mmCIF file of C-alpha atoms in Angstrom:
data_model
loop_
_atom_site.group_PDB
_atom_site.id
_atom_site.type_symbol
_atom_site.label_atom_id
_atom_site.label_comp_id
_atom_site.label_asym_id
_atom_site.label_seq_id
_atom_site.Cartn_x
_atom_site.Cartn_y
_atom_site.Cartn_z
ATOM 1 C CA THR Q 1 1.486 -35.902 28.157
ATOM 2 C CA ALA Q 2 -2.425 -37.713 27.897
ATOM 3 C CA LEU Q 3 -2.421 -36.638 24.137
ATOM 4 C CA SER Q 4 1.361 -37.860 23.058
ATOM 5 C CA GLU Q 5 0.728 -41.060 24.730
ATOM 6 C CA GLN Q 6 -2.021 -41.795 22.438
ATOM 7 C CA ILE Q 7 -0.524 -40.750 19.556
ATOM 8 C CA ARG Q 8 2.666 -42.732 18.407
ATOM 9 C CA ASP Q 9 3.887 -42.441 15.026
ATOM 10 C CA GLY Q 10 0.534 -39.519 14.168
ATOM 11 C CA GLU Q 11 -1.115 -42.800 14.199
ATOM 12 C CA ILE Q 12 -4.232 -42.793 17.320
ATOM 13 C CA LEU Q 13 -3.857 -45.573 19.552
ATOM 14 C CA PRO Q 14 -6.576 -47.940 20.168
ATOM 15 C CA GLY Q 15 -8.808 -47.512 22.507
ATOM 16 C CA THR Q 16 -7.734 -44.335 23.026
ATOM 17 C CA THR Q 17 -10.525 -40.896 21.574
ATOM 18 C CA LYS Q 18 -9.182 -37.978 20.034
ATOM 19 C CA PRO Q 19 -10.083 -34.527 21.844
ATOM 20 C CA ALA Q 20 -12.940 -33.191 21.002
ATOM 21 C CA ARG Q 21 -12.522 -29.721 18.628
ATOM 22 C CA GLN Q 22 -14.121 -26.792 20.144
ATOM 23 C CA PRO Q 23 -14.793 -24.429 18.104
ATOM 24 C CA ARG Q 24 -13.979 -21.187 19.085
ATOM 25 C CA PRO Q 25 -15.507 -18.349 17.464
ATOM 26 C CA TRP Q 26 -14.186 -15.150 15.570
ATOM 27 C CA ARG Q 27 -13.624 -11.965 17.079
ATOM 28 C CA SER Q 28 -12.550 -8.812 15.626
ATOM 29 C CA GLU Q 29 -10.518 -6.422 17.206
ATOM 30 C CA ARG Q 30 -12.210 -3.996 15.852
ATOM 31 C CA ASP Q 31 -16.192 -4.879 16.427
ATOM 32 C CA LEU Q 32 -16.566 -3.359 12.973
ATOM 33 C CA VAL Q 33 -15.884 0.433 12.918
ATOM 34 C CA SER Q 34 -16.834 2.249 10.119
ATOM 35 C CA SER Q 35 -13.827 4.277 8.166
ATOM 36 C CA PRO Q 36 -14.568 7.871 7.636
ATOM 37 C CA LEU Q 37 -12.879 6.969 4.621
ATOM 38 C CA SER Q 38 -16.013 5.270 3.508
ATOM 39 C CA GLN Q 39 -18.326 7.635 4.319
ATOM 40 C CA THR Q 40 -16.737 11.274 3.539
ATOM 41 C CA GLY Q 41 -16.868 10.528 -0.382
ATOM 42 C CA LEU Q 42 -20.395 9.691 -0.088
ATOM 43 C CA ARG Q 43 -22.250 11.689 1.939
ATOM 44 C CA ALA Q 44 -20.935 14.855 -0.216
ATOM 45 C CA LEU Q 45 -21.974 13.311 -3.331
ATOM 46 C CA LEU Q 46 -25.313 12.581 -2.045
ATOM 47 C CA GLU Q 47 -25.775 15.842 -0.660
ATOM 48 C CA ALA Q 48 -24.476 17.380 -4.102
ATOM 49 C CA ILE Q 49 -27.442 15.297 -5.163
ATOM 50 C CA ARG Q 50 -29.986 17.334 -2.697
ATOM 51 C CA ALA Q 51 -28.287 21.122 -4.023
ATOM 52 C CA SER Q 52 -28.972 19.562 -8.242
ATOM 53 C CA GLY Q 53 -32.261 19.154 -7.595
ATOM 54 C CA PRO Q 54 -35.963 18.990 -6.658
ATOM 55 C CA ALA Q 55 -36.083 18.052 -3.669
ATOM 56 C CA LEU Q 56 -36.753 13.921 -3.745
ATOM 57 C CA PRO Q 57 -38.044 12.013 -0.847
ATOM 58 C CA GLU Q 58 -35.713 10.492 1.425
ATOM 59 C CA SER Q 59 -37.210 6.581 0.310
ATOM 60 C CA ALA Q 60 -35.619 7.966 -2.687
ATOM 61 C CA LEU Q 61 -32.384 9.177 -1.582
ATOM 62 C CA ARG Q 62 -32.226 6.003 0.498
ATOM 63 C CA PHE Q 63 -32.256 4.130 -3.599
ATOM 64 C CA VAL Q 64 -29.997 6.546 -5.213
ATOM 65 C CA GLU Q 65 -27.325 5.789 -2.107
ATOM 66 C CA LEU Q 66 -27.794 2.210 -2.136
ATOM 67 C CA VAL Q 67 -27.333 1.425 -5.610
ATOM 68 C CA LEU Q 68 -24.458 4.383 -5.521
ATOM 69 C CA ILE Q 69 -22.916 1.404 -2.998
ATOM 70 C CA ALA Q 70 -24.041 -0.864 -4.616
ATOM 71 C CA ARG Q 71 -22.452 -0.547 -8.603
ATOM 72 C CA GLY Q 72 -19.296 0.550 -6.687
ATOM 73 C CA ALA Q 73 -18.893 4.204 -6.289
ATOM 74 C CA THR Q 74 -18.450 5.110 -2.571
ATOM 75 C CA LYS Q 75 -15.274 2.452 -3.108
ATOM 76 C CA ALA Q 76 -13.956 4.624 -5.755
ATOM 77 C CA LEU Q 77 -14.642 8.054 -4.422
ATOM 78 C CA SER Q 78 -13.121 5.259 -0.727
ATOM 79 C CA ILE Q 79 -9.832 4.499 -3.042
ATOM 80 C CA ARG Q 80 -9.419 8.307 -4.478
ATOM 81 C CA GLN Q 81 -9.046 9.887 -0.319
ATOM 82 C CA ALA Q 82 -7.441 6.596 0.343
ATOM 83 C CA LEU Q 83 -4.620 7.671 -2.386
ATOM 84 C CA GLY Q 84 -4.913 11.922 -1.444
ATOM 85 C CA ARG Q 85 -3.630 10.473 1.943
ATOM 86 C CA TYR Q 86 -1.665 7.809 1.100
ATOM 87 C CA SER Q 87 0.102 10.810 -1.441
ATOM 88 C CA LEU Q 88 -0.063 13.099 1.893
ATOM 89 C CA ALA Q 89 1.685 10.801 3.874
ATOM 90 C CA LEU Q 90 4.706 9.626 1.360
ATOM 91 C CA GLN Q 91 5.442 13.565 0.920
ATOM 92 C CA CYS Q 92 4.967 13.438 4.724
ATOM 93 C CA ALA Q 93 7.854 11.210 4.609
ATOM 94 C CA THR Q 94 10.004 12.312 1.474
ATOM 95 C CA ALA Q 95 10.941 15.434 3.835
ATOM 96 C CA GLU Q 96 11.462 13.191 7.205
ATOM 97 C CA VAL Q 97 14.485 11.389 5.011
ATOM 98 C CA ARG Q 98 15.501 14.495 3.404
ATOM 99 C CA SER Q 99 15.964 16.072 7.165
ATOM 100 C CA VAL Q 100 16.921 12.288 8.253
ATOM 101 C CA GLN Q 101 19.252 12.314 5.657
ATOM 102 C CA ALA Q 102 21.082 15.511 6.721
ATOM 103 C CA LYS Q 103 21.589 13.962 9.670
ATOM 104 C CA LEU Q 104 23.403 11.442 8.664
ATOM 105 C CA ARG Q 105 25.712 13.372 6.231
ATOM 106 C CA SER Q 106 26.968 15.707 8.817
ATOM 107 C CA LEU Q 107 28.043 12.208 11.227
ATOM 108 C CA LEU Q 108 29.830 10.884 8.218
ATOM 109 C CA ASP Q 109 31.487 14.192 7.019
ATOM 110 C CA ALA Q 110 32.412 14.397 10.878
ATOM 111 C CA PRO Q 111 36.373 14.028 11.607
ATOM 112 C CA THR Q 112 36.260 10.102 13.915
ATOM 113 C CA THR Q 113 38.614 8.933 16.187
ATOM 114 C CA GLU Q 114 40.813 5.795 16.496
ATOM 115 C CA THR Q 115 37.984 4.499 19.310
ATOM 116 C CA ALA Q 116 35.693 1.261 18.320
ATOM 117 C CA VAL Q 117 32.864 3.980 19.153
ATOM 118 C CA SER Q 118 33.396 5.840 16.708
ATOM 119 C CA ALA Q 119 34.969 3.323 13.091
ATOM 120 C CA GLY Q 120 30.914 2.173 14.871
ATOM 121 C CA LEU Q 121 29.275 4.620 14.834
ATOM 122 C CA HIS Q 122 31.011 5.451 11.614
ATOM 123 C CA LEU Q 123 29.625 2.140 10.691
ATOM 124 C CA HIS Q 124 26.210 2.560 11.752
ATOM 125 C CA THR Q 125 25.306 6.062 10.192
ATOM 126 C CA GLU Q 126 26.837 4.452 6.334
ATOM 127 C CA LYS Q 127 24.347 1.379 7.089
ATOM 128 C CA HIS Q 128 21.336 3.870 7.481
ATOM 129 C CA TRP Q 129 22.482 6.651 5.558
ATOM 130 C CA ARG Q 130 22.510 3.694 2.318
ATOM 131 C CA THR Q 131 18.454 2.369 4.236
ATOM 132 C CA MET Q 132 17.791 6.251 3.050
ATOM 133 C CA THR Q 133 18.975 7.177 -0.415
ATOM 134 C CA GLY Q 134 17.759 3.584 -1.307
ATOM 135 C CA ILE Q 135 14.380 5.113 -0.262
ATOM 136 C CA MET Q 136 15.025 8.183 -1.431
ATOM 137 C CA ARG Q 137 15.559 6.281 -4.646
ATOM 138 C CA THR Q 138 11.735 5.419 -4.859
ATOM 139 C CA LEU Q 139 9.288 7.818 -2.603
ATOM 140 C CA PRO Q 140 10.185 10.810 -4.916
ATOM 141 C CA PRO Q 141 8.659 9.120 -7.760
ATOM 142 C CA LEU Q 142 5.663 7.912 -6.305
ATOM 143 C CA VAL Q 143 5.152 10.640 -5.376
ATOM 144 C CA GLU Q 144 5.226 12.430 -8.555
ATOM 145 C CA TRP Q 145 2.376 10.412 -10.363
ATOM 146 C CA LEU Q 146 0.201 9.158 -6.964
ATOM 147 C CA GLU Q 147 -1.173 12.624 -7.852
ATOM 148 C CA PRO Q 148 -2.295 12.569 -10.727
ATOM 149 C CA ILE Q 149 -3.234 9.055 -10.661
ATOM 150 C CA ALA Q 150 -5.668 10.551 -7.848
ATOM 151 C CA GLN Q 151 -7.164 12.628 -9.894
ATOM 152 C CA LEU Q 152 -8.227 10.806 -13.012
ATOM 153 C CA GLN Q 153 -11.401 10.659 -14.073
ATOM 154 C CA ARG Q 154 -13.518 8.840 -16.906
ATOM 155 C CA GLY Q 155 -12.719 10.049 -20.829
ATOM 156 C CA GLY Q 156 -9.768 11.957 -19.047
ATOM 157 C CA ASN Q 157 -5.990 11.339 -20.471
ATOM 158 C CA ARG Q 158 -5.361 7.613 -20.180
ATOM 159 C CA ILE Q 159 -1.605 6.919 -18.936
ATOM 160 C CA PHE Q 160 -1.669 3.354 -17.762
ATOM 161 C CA VAL Q 161 -3.595 0.293 -20.653
ATOM 162 C CA SER Q 162 -4.361 -2.548 -20.002
ATOM 163 C CA GLY Q 163 -4.210 -6.530 -21.354
ATOM 164 C CA ALA Q 164 -3.427 -9.107 -20.956
ATOM 165 C CA ARG Q 165 0.381 -8.789 -23.004
ATOM 166 C CA GLY Q 166 2.645 -6.237 -22.208
ATOM 167 C CA ALA Q 167 0.884 -5.121 -19.774
ATOM 168 C CA ALA Q 168 3.404 -4.605 -17.242
ATOM 169 C CA ALA Q 169 6.133 -3.868 -19.321
ATOM 170 C CA PHE Q 170 3.337 -0.125 -20.767
ATOM 171 C CA VAL Q 171 5.624 2.375 -19.375
ATOM 172 C CA PRO Q 172 3.959 6.214 -19.838
ATOM 173 C CA ARG Q 173 5.484 9.811 -20.939
ATOM 174 C CA GLY Q 174 7.018 11.148 -17.854
ATOM 175 C CA PHE Q 175 7.666 7.806 -16.053
ATOM 176 C CA PRO Q 176 10.471 6.335 -15.186
ATOM 177 C CA ASP Q 177 11.570 2.708 -16.994
ATOM 178 C CA LEU Q 178 12.678 0.829 -14.659
ATOM 179 C CA LEU Q 179 13.109 -2.306 -16.598
ATOM 180 C CA GLN Q 180 15.293 -0.937 -19.311
ATOM 181 C CA PRO Q 181 18.177 -2.711 -18.087
ATOM 182 C CA TYR Q 182 16.104 -6.187 -18.418
ATOM 183 C CA ARG Q 183 14.365 -5.732 -21.460
ATOM 184 C CA ALA Q 184 17.282 -6.256 -23.803
ATOM 185 C CA VAL Q 185 17.616 -9.213 -21.977
ATOM 186 C CA VAL Q 186 13.949 -10.101 -22.714
ATOM 187 C CA ALA Q 187 14.564 -9.482 -25.873
ATOM 188 C CA LYS Q 188 17.543 -11.172 -27.075
ATOM 189 C CA HIS Q 189 16.934 -14.554 -25.687
ATOM 190 C CA ARG Q 190 13.203 -14.535 -26.031
ATOM 191 C CA ASN Q 191 13.061 -16.309 -29.197
ATOM 192 C CA ALA Q 192 16.186 -18.635 -27.755
#
C-alpha cells in the first residue's frame, strides 16, 4: 500500500508526507436519553416539598431542585432506586439458579449409558453444576446485604466503617468473613 511504502522501520521517508489526520465526531448511541432512575426520586421529593407547606412559586421550586441536584441528593436517590432494582434482579437470579440446579441434579442422578454422548452429557452437566454451585455461594449474601444497605439513612446504625488503614478488612456483625483464612497468613508475616 502507499502508506507502507512511505514508512520503513517506523520512519517516514524523505519526500513523503504523513496522511492528514481526520478527526471523527464522537456520537452517542443513546442520544442523551435520560434515565427514569435519575428523575423518579427527585420528582417524589419535590412533590413532598410541595405538599408539606405553603405554595412556593415555581422559581423557588426550581431553585430547590437545582440545589438538590448540585448537592448530590438526586444521585443518592437514583443510586438507592438502582440498588433496589439490582436487589430484585439478584433475587430473581437466585430463584433461577436454584431451578437450574434442580434440573442439573436430575440429569446427574439419571443413570448413564456406555455411549460417548452420555459421558459427554454427564461431563457437561457436571461443569454447569459446579458453576451454579459457585454462583449460589455468592448470591444469597449479596441479596441479604443489599436491602439493609439500600435502606441506610443518615443517623441510622452504622454497618460499615471507612478509613485508610484496615477498612477493607472490617467485617460487620453477621457478614461472612471471607478473608479469615488470609488474615492468619498476613498476621504471621506482618513483622517478618
